[in-house]
XYZ file of N, CA and C in Angstrom:
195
model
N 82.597 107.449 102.024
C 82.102 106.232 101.426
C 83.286 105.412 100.915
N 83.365 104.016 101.073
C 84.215 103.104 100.250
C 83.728 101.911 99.866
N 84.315 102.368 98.705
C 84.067 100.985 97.015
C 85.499 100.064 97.192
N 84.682 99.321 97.981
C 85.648 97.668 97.518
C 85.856 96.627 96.441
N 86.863 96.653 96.040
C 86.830 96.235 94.250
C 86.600 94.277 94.710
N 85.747 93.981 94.151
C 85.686 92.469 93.923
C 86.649 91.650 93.332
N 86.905 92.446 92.288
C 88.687 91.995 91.738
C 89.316 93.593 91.648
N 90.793 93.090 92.607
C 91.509 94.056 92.606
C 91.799 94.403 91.694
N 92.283 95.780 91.289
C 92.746 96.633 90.123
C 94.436 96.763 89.906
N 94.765 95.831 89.111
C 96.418 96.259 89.249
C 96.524 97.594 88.441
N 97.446 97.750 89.508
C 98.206 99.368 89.358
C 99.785 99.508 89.502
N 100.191 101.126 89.088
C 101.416 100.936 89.051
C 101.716 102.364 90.233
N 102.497 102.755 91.198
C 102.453 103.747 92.087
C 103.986 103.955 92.093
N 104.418 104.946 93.047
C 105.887 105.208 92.801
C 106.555 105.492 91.392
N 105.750 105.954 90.326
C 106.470 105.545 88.894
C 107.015 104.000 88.619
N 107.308 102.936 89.417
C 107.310 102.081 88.697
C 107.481 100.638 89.949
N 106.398 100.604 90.480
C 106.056 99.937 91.766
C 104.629 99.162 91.614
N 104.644 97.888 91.145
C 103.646 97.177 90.427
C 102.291 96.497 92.126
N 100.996 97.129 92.101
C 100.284 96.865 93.179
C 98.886 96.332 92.551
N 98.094 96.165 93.160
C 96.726 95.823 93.887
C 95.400 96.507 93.909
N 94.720 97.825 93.401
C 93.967 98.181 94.741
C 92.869 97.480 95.282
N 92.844 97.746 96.004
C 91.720 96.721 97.219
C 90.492 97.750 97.133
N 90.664 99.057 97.612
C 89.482 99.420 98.126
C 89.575 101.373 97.855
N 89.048 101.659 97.292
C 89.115 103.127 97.219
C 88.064 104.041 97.995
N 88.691 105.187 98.681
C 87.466 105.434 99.619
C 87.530 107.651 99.062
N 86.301 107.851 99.302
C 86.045 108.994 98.793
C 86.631 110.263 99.557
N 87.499 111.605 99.296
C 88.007 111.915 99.693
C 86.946 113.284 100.028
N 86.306 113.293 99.400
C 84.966 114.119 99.428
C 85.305 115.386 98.323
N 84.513 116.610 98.089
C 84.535 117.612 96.900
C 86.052 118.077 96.238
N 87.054 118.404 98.147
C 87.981 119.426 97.730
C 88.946 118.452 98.074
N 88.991 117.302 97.862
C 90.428 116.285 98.341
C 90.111 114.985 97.190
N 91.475 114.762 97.323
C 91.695 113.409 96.573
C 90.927 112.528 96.999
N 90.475 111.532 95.727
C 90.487 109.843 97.195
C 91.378 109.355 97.007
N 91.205 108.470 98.356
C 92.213 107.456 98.989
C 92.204 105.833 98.504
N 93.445 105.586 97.675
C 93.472 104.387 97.310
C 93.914 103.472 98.178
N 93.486 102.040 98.656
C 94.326 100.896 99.721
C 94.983 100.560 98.737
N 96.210 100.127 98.155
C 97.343 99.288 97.610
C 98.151 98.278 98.258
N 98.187 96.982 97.576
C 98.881 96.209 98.143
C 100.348 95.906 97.232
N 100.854 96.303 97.632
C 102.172 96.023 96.303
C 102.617 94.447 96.078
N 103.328 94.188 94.869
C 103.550 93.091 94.338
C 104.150 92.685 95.079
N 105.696 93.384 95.386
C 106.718 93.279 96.406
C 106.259 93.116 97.885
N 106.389 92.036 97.985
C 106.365 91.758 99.974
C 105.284 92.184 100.523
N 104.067 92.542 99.440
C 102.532 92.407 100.109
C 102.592 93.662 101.050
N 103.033 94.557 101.249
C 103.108 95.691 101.694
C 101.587 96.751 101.217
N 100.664 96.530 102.630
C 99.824 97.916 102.158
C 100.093 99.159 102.111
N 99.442 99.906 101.562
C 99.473 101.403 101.221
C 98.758 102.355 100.842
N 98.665 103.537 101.397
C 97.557 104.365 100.856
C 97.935 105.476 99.996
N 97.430 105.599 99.024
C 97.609 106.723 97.802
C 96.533 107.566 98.058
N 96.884 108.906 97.297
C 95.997 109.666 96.961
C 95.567 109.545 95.262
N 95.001 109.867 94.717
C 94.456 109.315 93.398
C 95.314 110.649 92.350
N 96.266 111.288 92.683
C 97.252 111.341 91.744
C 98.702 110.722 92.038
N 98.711 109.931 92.460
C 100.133 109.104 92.759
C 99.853 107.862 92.551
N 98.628 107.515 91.760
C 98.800 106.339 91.742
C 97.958 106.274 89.886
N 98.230 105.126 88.908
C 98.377 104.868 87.558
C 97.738 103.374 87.387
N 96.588 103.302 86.771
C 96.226 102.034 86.548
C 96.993 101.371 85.078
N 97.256 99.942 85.372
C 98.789 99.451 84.884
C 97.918 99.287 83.549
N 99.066 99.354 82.735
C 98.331 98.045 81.110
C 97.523 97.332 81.203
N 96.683 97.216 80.233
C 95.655 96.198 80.635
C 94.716 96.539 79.031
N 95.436 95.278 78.050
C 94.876 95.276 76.967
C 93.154 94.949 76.760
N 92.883 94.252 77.954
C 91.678 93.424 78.087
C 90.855 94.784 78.159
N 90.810 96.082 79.010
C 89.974 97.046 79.129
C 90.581 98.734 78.392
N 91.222 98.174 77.288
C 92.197 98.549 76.361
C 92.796 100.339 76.745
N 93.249 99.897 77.811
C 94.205 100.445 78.483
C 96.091 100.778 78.128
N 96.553 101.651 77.487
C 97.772 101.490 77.024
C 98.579 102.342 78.134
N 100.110 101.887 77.119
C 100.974 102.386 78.292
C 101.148 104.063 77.826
Protein backbone atom coordinates (compact mmCIF):
# COMPACT_ATOMS: atom_id res chain seq x y z
CA UNK A 1 0.00 0.00 0.00
CA UNK A 2 1.13 3.75 -0.53
CA UNK A 3 0.20 7.00 1.37
CA UNK A 4 0.88 10.00 -0.71
CA UNK A 5 1.42 13.03 1.45
CA UNK A 6 -0.70 16.06 0.08
CA UNK A 7 1.91 18.27 1.61
CA UNK A 8 5.23 16.87 1.61
CA UNK A 9 6.93 16.15 4.92
CA UNK A 10 10.30 17.85 5.29
CA UNK A 11 12.85 15.64 6.51
CA UNK A 12 16.33 15.30 7.31
CA UNK A 13 18.28 11.80 5.85
CA UNK A 14 22.02 11.14 5.67
CA UNK A 15 22.40 12.81 9.25
CA UNK A 16 22.28 16.06 7.78
CA UNK A 17 20.72 16.13 4.15
CA UNK A 18 17.58 18.45 4.22
CA UNK A 19 14.45 16.55 1.85
CA UNK A 20 10.80 16.17 0.96
CA UNK A 21 8.83 13.04 1.47
CA UNK A 22 6.45 12.55 -1.26
CA UNK A 23 5.08 9.25 -0.68
CA UNK A 24 5.64 6.43 1.85
CA UNK A 25 4.83 2.93 0.90
CA UNK A 26 4.34 -0.09 3.36
CA UNK A 27 7.06 -2.45 3.78
CA UNK A 28 4.70 -5.01 5.22
CA UNK A 29 5.03 -6.92 9.10
CA UNK A 30 8.88 -7.92 8.98
CA UNK A 31 10.45 -4.89 6.84
CA UNK A 32 10.79 -1.31 7.00
CA UNK A 33 8.73 1.11 4.88
CA UNK A 34 9.88 2.77 2.09
CA UNK A 35 10.17 6.47 2.08
CA UNK A 36 10.24 8.55 -1.71
CA UNK A 37 12.57 11.68 -0.78
CA UNK A 38 13.27 14.46 -2.76
CA UNK A 39 16.26 16.33 -1.42
CA UNK A 40 16.68 20.09 -1.12
CA UNK A 41 19.92 19.82 -3.06
CA UNK A 42 19.43 19.37 -6.90
CA UNK A 43 15.92 17.74 -6.48
CA UNK A 44 17.45 14.38 -6.41
CA UNK A 45 14.91 11.41 -5.59
CA UNK A 46 15.43 8.80 -3.13
CA UNK A 47 14.34 5.94 -1.32
CA UNK A 48 14.80 5.36 2.46
CA UNK A 49 13.97 2.83 4.66
CA UNK A 50 12.14 4.36 7.75
CA UNK A 51 15.25 4.14 9.98
CA UNK A 52 17.51 6.33 7.87
CA UNK A 53 15.42 8.79 7.58
CA UNK A 54 14.34 11.85 10.63
CA UNK A 55 11.45 14.14 10.35
CA UNK A 56 13.12 17.78 10.48
CA UNK A 57 12.05 20.58 13.20
CA UNK A 58 8.96 21.66 12.94
CA UNK A 59 7.71 23.92 15.81
CA UNK A 60 4.22 24.12 14.17
CA UNK A 61 3.61 20.12 15.02
CA UNK A 62 5.95 20.71 18.02
CA UNK A 63 8.53 18.66 16.89
CA UNK A 64 12.14 19.39 18.44
CA UNK A 65 15.54 18.90 17.53
Amino acid sequence: MMLEFQNPIPVIVEENKEGYAIYVTNGGSFENDVWCVVLCDGGIVRHYTSDQIRIHFNATLGIKK
